[in-house]
CSV table of N, CA and C in Angstrom, one decimal:
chain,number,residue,atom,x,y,z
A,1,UNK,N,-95.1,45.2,33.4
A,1,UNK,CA,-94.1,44.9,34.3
A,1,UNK,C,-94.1,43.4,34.6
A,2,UNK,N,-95.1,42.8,34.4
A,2,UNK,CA,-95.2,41.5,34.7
A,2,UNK,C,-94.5,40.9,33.6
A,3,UNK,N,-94.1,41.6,32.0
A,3,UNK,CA,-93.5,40.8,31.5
A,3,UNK,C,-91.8,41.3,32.0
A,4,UNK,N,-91.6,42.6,33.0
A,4,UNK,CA,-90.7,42.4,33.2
A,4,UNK,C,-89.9,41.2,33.9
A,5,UNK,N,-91.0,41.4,34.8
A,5,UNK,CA,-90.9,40.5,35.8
A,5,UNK,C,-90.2,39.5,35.6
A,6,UNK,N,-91.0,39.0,34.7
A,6,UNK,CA,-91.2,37.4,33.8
A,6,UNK,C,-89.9,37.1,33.5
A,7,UNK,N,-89.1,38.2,32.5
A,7,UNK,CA,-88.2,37.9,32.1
A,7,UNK,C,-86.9,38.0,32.7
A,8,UNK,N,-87.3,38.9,34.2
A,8,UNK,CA,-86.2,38.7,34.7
A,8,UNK,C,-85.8,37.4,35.7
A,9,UNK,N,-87.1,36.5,35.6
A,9,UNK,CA,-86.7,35.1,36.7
A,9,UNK,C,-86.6,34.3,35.5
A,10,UNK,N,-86.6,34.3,33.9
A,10,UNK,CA,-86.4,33.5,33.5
A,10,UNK,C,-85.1,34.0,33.1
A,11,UNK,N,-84.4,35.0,33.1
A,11,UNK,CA,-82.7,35.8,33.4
A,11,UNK,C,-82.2,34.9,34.5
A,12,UNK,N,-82.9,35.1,35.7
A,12,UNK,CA,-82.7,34.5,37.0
A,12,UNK,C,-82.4,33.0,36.7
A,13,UNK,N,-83.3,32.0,36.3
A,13,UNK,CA,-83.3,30.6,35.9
A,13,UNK,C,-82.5,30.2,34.9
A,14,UNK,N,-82.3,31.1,33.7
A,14,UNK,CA,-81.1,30.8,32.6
A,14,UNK,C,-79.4,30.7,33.6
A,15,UNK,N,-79.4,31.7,34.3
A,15,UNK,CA,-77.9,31.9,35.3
A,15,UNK,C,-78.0,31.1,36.1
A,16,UNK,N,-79.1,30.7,36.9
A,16,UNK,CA,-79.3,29.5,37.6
A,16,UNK,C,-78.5,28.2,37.0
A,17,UNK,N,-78.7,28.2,35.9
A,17,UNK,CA,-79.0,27.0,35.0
A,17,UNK,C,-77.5,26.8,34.3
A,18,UNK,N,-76.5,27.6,34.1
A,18,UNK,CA,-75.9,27.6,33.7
A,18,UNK,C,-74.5,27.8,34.7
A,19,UNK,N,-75.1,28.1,35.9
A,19,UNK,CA,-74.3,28.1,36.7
A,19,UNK,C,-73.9,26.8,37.4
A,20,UNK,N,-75.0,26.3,37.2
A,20,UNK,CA,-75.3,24.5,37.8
A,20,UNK,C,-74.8,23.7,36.6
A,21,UNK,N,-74.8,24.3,35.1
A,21,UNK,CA,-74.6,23.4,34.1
A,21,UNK,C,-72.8,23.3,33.9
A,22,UNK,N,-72.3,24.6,34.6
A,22,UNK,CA,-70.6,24.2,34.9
A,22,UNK,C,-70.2,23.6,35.4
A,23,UNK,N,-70.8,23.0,36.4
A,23,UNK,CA,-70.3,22.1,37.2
A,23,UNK,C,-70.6,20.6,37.0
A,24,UNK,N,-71.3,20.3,35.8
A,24,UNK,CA,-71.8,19.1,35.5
A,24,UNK,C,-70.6,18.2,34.4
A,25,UNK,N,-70.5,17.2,34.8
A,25,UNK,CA,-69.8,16.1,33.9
A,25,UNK,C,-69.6,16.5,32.4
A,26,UNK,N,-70.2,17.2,31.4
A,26,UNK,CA,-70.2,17.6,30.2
A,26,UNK,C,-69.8,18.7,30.2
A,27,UNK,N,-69.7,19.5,31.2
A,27,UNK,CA,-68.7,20.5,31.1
A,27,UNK,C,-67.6,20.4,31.4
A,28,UNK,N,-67.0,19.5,32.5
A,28,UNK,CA,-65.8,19.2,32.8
A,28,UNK,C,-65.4,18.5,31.7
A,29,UNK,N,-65.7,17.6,31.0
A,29,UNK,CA,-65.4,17.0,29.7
A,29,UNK,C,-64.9,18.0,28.4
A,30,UNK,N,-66.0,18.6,29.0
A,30,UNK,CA,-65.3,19.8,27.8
A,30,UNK,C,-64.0,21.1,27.7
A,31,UNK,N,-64.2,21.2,29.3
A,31,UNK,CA,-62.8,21.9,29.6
A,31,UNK,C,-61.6,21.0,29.8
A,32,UNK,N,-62.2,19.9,30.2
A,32,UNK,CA,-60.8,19.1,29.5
A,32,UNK,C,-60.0,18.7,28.0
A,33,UNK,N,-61.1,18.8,27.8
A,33,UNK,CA,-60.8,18.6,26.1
A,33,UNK,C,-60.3,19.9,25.4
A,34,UNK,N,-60.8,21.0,26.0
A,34,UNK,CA,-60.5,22.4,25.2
A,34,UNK,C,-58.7,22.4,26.3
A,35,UNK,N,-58.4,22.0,27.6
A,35,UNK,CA,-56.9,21.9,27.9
A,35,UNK,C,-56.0,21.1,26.9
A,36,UNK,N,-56.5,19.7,27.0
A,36,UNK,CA,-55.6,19.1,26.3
A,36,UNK,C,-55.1,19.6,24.3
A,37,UNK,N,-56.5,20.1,24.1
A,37,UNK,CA,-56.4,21.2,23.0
A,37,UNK,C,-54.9,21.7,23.0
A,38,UNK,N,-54.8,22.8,24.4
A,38,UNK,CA,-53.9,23.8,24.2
A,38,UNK,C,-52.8,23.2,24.5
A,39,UNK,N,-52.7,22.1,25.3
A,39,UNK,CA,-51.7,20.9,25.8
A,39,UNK,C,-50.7,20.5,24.4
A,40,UNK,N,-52.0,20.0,23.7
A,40,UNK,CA,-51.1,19.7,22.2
A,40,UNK,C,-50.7,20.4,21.5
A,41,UNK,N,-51.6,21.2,21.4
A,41,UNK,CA,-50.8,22.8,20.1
A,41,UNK,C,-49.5,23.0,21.2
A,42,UNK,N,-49.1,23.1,22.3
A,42,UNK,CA,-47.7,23.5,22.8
A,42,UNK,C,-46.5,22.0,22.9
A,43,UNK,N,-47.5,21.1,22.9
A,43,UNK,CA,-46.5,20.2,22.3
A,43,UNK,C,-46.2,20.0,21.1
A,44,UNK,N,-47.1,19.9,20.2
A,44,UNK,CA,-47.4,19.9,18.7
A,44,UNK,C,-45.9,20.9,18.2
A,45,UNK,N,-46.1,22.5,18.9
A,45,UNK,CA,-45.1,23.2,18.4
A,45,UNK,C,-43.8,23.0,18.6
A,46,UNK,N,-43.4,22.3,20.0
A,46,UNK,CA,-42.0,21.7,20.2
A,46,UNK,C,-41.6,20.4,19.7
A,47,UNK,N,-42.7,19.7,19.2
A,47,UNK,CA,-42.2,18.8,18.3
A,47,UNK,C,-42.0,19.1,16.9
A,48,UNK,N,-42.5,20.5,16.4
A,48,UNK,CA,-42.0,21.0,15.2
A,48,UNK,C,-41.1,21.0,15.0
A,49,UNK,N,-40.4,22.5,16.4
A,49,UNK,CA,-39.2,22.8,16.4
A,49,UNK,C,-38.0,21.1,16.3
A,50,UNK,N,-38.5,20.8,17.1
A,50,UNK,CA,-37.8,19.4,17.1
A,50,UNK,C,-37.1,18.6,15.9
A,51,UNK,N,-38.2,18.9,15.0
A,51,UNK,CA,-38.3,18.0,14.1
A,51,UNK,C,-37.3,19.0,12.8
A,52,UNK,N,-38.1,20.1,13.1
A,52,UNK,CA,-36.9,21.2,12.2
A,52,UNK,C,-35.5,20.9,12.5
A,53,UNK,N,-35.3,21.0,13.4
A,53,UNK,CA,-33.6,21.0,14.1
A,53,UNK,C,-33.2,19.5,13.8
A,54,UNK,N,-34.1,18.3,13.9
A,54,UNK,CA,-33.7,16.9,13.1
A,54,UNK,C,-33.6,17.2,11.7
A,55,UNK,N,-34.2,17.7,11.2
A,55,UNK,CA,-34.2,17.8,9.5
A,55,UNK,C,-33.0,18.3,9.2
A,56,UNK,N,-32.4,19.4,9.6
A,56,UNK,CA,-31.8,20.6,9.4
A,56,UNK,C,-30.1,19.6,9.8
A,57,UNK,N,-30.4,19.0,11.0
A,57,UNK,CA,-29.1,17.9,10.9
A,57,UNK,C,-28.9,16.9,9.9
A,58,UNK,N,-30.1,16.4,9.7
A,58,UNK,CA,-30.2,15.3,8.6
A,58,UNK,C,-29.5,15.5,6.9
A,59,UNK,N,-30.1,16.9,6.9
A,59,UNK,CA,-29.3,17.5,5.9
A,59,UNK,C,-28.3,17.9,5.9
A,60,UNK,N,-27.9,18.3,6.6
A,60,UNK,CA,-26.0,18.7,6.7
A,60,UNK,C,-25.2,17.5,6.8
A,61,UNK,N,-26.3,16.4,7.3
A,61,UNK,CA,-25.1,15.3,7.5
A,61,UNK,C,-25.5,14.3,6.2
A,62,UNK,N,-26.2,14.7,5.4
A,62,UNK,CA,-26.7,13.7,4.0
A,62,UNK,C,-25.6,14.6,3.0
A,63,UNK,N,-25.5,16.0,3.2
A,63,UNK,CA,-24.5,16.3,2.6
A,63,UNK,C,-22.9,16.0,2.8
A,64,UNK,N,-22.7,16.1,3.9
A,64,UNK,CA,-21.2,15.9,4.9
A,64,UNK,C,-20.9,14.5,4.0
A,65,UNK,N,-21.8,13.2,4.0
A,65,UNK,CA,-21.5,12.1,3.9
A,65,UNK,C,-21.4,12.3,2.5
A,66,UNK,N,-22.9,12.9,1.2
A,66,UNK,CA,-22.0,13.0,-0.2
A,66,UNK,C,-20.6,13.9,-0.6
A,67,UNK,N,-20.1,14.7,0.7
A,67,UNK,CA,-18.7,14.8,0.2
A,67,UNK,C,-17.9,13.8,0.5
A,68,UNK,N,-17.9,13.3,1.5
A,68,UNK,CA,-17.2,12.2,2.1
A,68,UNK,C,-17.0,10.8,1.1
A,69,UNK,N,-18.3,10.3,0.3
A,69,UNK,CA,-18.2,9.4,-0.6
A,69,UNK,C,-17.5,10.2,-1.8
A,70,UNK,N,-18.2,11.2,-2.4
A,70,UNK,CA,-16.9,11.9,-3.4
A,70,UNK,C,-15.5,11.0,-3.2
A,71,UNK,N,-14.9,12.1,-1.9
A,71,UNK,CA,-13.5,12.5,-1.8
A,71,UNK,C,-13.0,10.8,-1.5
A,72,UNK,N,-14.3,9.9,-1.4
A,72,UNK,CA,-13.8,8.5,-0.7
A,72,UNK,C,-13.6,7.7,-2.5
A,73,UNK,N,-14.6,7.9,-3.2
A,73,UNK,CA,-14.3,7.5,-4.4
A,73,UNK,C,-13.0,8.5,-5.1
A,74,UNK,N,-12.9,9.2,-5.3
A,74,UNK,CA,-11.7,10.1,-5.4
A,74,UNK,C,-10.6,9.0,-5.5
A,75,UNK,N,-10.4,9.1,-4.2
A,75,UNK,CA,-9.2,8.4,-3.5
A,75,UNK,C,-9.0,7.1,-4.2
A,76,UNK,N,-10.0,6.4,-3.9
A,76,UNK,CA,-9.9,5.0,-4.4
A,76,UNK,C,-9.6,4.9,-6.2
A,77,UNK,N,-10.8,5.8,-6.7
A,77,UNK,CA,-9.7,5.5,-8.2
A,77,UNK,C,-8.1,6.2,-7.8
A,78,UNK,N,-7.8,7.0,-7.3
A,78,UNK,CA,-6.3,7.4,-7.2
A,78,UNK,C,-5.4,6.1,-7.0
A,79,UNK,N,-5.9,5.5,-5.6
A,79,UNK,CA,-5.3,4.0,-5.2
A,79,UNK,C,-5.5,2.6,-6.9
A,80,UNK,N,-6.4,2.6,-6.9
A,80,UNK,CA,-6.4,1.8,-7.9
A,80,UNK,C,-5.5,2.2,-9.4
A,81,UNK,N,-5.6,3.1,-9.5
A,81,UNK,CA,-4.8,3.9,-10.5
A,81,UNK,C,-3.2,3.5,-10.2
A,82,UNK,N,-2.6,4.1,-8.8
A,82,UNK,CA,-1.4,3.7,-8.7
A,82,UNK,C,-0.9,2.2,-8.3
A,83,UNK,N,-2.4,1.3,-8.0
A,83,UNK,CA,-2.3,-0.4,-7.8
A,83,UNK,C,-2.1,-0.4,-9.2
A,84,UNK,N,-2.2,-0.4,-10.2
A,84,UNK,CA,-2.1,-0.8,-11.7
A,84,UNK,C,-0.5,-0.7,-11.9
A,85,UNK,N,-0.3,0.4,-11.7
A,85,UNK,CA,1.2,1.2,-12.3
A,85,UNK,C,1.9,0.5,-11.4
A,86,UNK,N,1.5,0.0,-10.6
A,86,UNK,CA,2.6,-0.6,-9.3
A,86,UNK,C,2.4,-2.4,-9.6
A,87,UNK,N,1.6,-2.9,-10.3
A,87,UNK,CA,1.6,-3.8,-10.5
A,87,UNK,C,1.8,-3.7,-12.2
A,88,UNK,N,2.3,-3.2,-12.9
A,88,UNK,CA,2.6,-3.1,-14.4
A,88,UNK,C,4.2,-2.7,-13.8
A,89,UNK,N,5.2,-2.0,-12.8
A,89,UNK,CA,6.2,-2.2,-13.0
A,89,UNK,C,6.9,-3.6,-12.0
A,90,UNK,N,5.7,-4.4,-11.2
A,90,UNK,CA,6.1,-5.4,-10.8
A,90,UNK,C,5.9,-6.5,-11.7
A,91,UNK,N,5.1,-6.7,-13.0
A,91,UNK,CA,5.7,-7.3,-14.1
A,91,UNK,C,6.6,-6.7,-14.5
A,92,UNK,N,7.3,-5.8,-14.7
A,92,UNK,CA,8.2,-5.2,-15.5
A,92,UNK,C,9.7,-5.7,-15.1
A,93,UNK,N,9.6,-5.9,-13.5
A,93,UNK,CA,10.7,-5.7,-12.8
A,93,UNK,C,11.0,-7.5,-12.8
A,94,UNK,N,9.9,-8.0,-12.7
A,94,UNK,CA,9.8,-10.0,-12.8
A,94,UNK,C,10.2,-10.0,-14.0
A,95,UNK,N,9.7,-9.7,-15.2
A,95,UNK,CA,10.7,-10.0,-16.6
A,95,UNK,C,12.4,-9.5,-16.4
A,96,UNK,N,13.0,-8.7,-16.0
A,96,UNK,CA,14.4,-8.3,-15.9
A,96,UNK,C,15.2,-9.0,-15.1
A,97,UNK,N,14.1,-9.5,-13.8
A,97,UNK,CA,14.6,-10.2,-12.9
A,97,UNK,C,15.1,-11.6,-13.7
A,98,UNK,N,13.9,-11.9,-14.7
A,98,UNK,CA,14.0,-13.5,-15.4
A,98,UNK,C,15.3,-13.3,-15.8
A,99,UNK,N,15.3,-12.3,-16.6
A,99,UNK,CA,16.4,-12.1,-17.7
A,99,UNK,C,17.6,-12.0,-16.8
A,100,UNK,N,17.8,-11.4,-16.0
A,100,UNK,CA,19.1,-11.4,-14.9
A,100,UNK,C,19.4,-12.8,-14.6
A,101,UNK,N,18.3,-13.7,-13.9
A,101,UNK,CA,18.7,-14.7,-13.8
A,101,UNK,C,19.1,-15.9,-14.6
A,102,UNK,N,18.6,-15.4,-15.6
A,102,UNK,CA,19.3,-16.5,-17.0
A,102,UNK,C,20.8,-16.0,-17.3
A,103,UNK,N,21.2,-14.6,-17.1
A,103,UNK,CA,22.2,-13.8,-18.0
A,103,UNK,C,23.5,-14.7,-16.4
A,104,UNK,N,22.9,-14.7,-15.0
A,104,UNK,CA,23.5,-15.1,-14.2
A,104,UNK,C,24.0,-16.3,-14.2
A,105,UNK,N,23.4,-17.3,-14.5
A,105,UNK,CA,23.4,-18.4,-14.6
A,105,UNK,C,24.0,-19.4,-16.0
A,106,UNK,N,24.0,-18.4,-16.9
A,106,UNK,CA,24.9,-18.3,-18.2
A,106,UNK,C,26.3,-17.8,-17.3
A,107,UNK,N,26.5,-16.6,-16.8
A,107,UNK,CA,27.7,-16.9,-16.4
A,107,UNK,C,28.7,-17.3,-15.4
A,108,UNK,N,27.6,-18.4,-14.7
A,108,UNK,CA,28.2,-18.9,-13.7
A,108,UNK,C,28.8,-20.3,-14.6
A,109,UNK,N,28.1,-20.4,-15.3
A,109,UNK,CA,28.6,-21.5,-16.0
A,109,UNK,C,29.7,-21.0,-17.0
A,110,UNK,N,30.0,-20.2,-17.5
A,110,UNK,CA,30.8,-19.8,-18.1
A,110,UNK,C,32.3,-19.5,-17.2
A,111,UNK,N,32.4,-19.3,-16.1
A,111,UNK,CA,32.9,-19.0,-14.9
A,111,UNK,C,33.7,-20.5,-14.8
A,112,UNK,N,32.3,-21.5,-14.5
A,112,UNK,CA,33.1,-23.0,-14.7
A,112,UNK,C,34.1,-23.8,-15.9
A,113,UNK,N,33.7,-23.2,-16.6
A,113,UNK,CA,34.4,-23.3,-17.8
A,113,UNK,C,35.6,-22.8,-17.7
A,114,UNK,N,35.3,-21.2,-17.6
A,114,UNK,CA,36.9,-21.1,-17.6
A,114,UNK,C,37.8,-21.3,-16.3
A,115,UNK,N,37.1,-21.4,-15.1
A,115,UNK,CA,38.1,-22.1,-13.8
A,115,UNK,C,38.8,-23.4,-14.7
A,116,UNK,N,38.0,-24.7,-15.1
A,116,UNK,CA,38.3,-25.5,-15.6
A,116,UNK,C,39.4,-25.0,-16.6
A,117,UNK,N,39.0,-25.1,-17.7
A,117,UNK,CA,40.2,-24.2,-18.7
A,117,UNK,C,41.6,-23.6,-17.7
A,118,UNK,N,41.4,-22.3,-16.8
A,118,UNK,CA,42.6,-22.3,-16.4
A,118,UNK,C,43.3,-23.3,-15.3
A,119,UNK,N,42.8,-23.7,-14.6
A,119,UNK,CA,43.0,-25.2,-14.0
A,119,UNK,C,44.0,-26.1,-14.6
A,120,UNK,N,43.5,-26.3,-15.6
A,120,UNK,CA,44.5,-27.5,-17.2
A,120,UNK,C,45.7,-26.6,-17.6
A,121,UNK,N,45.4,-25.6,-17.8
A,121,UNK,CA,46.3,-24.5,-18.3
A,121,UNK,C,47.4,-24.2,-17.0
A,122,UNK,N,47.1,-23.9,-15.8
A,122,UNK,CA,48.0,-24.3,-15.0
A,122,UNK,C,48.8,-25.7,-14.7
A,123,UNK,N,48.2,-27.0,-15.2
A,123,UNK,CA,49.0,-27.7,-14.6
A,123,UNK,C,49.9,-28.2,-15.8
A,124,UNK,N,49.5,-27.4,-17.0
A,124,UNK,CA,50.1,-27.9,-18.4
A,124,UNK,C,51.6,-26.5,-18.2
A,125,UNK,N,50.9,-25.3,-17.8
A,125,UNK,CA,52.4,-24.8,-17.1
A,125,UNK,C,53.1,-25.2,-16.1
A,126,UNK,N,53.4,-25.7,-14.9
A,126,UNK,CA,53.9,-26.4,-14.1
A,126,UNK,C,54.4,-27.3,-14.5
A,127,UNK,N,53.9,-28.2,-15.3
A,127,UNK,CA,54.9,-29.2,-16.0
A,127,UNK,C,55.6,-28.6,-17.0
A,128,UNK,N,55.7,-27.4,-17.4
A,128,UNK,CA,56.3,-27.0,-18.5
A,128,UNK,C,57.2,-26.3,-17.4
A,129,UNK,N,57.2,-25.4,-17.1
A,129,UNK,CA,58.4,-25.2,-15.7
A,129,UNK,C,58.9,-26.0,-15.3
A,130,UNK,N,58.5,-27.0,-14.8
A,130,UNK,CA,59.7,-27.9,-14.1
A,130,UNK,C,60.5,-28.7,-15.2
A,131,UNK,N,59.7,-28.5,-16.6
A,131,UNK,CA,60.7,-29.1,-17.4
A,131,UNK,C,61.8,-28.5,-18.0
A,132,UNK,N,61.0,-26.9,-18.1
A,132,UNK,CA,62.4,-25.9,-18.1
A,132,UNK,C,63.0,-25.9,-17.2
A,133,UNK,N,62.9,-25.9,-15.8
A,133,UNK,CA,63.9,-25.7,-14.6
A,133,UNK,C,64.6,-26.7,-14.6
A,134,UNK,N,63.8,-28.0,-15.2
A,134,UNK,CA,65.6,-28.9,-15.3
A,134,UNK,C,66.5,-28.7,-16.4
A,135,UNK,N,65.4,-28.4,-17.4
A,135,UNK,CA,66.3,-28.0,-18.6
A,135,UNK,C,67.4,-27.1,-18.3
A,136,UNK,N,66.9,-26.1,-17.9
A,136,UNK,CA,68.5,-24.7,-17.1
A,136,UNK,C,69.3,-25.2,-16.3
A,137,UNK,N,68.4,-26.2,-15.5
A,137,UNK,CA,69.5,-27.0,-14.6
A,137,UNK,C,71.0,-27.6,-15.2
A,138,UNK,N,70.0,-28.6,-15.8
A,138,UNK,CA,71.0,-29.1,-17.1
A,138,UNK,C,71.9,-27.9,-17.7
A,139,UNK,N,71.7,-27.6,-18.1
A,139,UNK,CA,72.4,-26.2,-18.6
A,139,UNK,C,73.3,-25.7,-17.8
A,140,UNK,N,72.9,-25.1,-16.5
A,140,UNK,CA,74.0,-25.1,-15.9
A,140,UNK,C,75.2,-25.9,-15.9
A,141,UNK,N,74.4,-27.1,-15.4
A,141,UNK,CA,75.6,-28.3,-15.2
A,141,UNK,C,76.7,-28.3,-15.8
A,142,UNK,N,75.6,-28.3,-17.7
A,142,UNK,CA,77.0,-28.6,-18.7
A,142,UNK,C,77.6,-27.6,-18.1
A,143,UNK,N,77.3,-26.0,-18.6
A,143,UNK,CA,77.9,-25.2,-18.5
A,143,UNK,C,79.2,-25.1,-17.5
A,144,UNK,N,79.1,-25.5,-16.5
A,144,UNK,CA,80.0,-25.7,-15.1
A,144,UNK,C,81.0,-27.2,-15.4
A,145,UNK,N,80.2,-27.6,-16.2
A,145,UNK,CA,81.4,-29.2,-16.7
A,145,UNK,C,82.2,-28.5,-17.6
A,146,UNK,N,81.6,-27.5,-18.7
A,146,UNK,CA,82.7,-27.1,-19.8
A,146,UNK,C,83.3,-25.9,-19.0
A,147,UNK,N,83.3,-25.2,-18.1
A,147,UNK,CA,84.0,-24.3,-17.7
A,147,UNK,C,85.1,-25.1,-16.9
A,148,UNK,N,84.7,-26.3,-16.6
A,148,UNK,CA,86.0,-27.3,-15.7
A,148,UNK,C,86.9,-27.4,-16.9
A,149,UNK,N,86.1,-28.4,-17.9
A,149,UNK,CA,87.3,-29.0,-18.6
A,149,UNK,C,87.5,-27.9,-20.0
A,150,UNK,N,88.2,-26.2,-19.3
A,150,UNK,CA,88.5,-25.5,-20.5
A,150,UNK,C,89.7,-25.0,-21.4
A,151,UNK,N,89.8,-26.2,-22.5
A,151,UNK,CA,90.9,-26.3,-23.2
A,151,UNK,C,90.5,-26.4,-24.5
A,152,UNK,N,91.2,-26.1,-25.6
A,152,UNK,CA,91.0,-26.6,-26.6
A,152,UNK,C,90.7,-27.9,-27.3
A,153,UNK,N,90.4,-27.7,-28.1
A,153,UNK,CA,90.0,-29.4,-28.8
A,153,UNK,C,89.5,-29.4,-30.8
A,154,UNK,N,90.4,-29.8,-31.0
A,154,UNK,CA,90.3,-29.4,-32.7
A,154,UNK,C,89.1,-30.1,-33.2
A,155,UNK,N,88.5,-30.8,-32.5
A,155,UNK,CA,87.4,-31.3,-33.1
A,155,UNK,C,86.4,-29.8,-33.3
A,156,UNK,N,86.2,-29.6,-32.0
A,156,UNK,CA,85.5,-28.3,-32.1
A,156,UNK,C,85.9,-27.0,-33.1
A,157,UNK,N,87.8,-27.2,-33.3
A,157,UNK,CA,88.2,-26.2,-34.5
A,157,UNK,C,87.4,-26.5,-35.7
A,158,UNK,N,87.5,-27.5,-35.9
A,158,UNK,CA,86.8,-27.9,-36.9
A,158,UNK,C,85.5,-27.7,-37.7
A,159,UNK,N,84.7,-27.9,-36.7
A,159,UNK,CA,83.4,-27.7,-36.2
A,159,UNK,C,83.3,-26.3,-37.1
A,160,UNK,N,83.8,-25.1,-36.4
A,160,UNK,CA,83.9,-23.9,-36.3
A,160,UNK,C,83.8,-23.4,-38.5
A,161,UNK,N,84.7,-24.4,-38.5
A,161,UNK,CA,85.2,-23.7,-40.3
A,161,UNK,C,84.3,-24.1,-40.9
């Protein structure tokens, strides 16, 4: 019984001991350290989630953007394609233009020419009119002198045979 004894104050002194050893600086160290433990693992896990739900954006928007560049390059050869055609019919349109303006200018001068020409031609008729209208004038006159003096005259019989 004595080793019961024995063993039960040194039962007694281990609980003693252990009861006194919780409340010592090395144990509070260590229940802090086993908190901050569980502190982290529950932060740890919402900065997973976190970081999933960043990734998960990151990728939808790394995609979003290679459609975006696609349909952006798309476009631009489209644009550049119809800048070409739009600048091959604006040479197209400056050569015809040249050509109009030479074919214009040919007949503006041709225009002067013939104003000139009919100009001359008008005043070469006008003097030819007024030379006829005295001519008829004349004509009258005689005519109106020989209707005065109308008689015979044998010279003119003469004339006639």
């Amino acid at each position: 019984m004595a080793r019961f004894g024995a063993a039960a104050a040194a039962a007694a002194c281990l609980l003693a001991f252990v009861q006194s050893a919780s409340n010592t600086p090395v144990h509070q160290v260590i229940q802090m350290l086993t908190e901050m433990k569980s502190k982290g693992k529950i932060s740890m896990e919402a900065e997973k989630k976190t970081m999933a739900t960043y990734t998960e954006w990151v990728d939808d928007r790394v995609t979003e953007l290679g459609f975006e560049i696609k349909t952006a390059s798309s476009d631009i050869e489209e644009l550049s394609a119809f800048l070409d055609k739009t600048q091959a019919t604006i040479d197209d349109l400056e050569t015809k233009l040249g050509k109009l303006d030479a074919d214009i200018a040919q007949l503006e001068g041709d225009q002067k020419k013939a104003t000139t020409q009919r100009d001359t031609e008008n005043d070469e008729f006008i003097k030819a009119q007024e030379d006829y209208s005295e001519s008829v004038d004349a004509l009258a006159a005689a005519i109106q002198v020989l209707k005065a003096q109308n008689y015979d005259r044998p010279q003119a019989e003469m004339m006639l045979q």
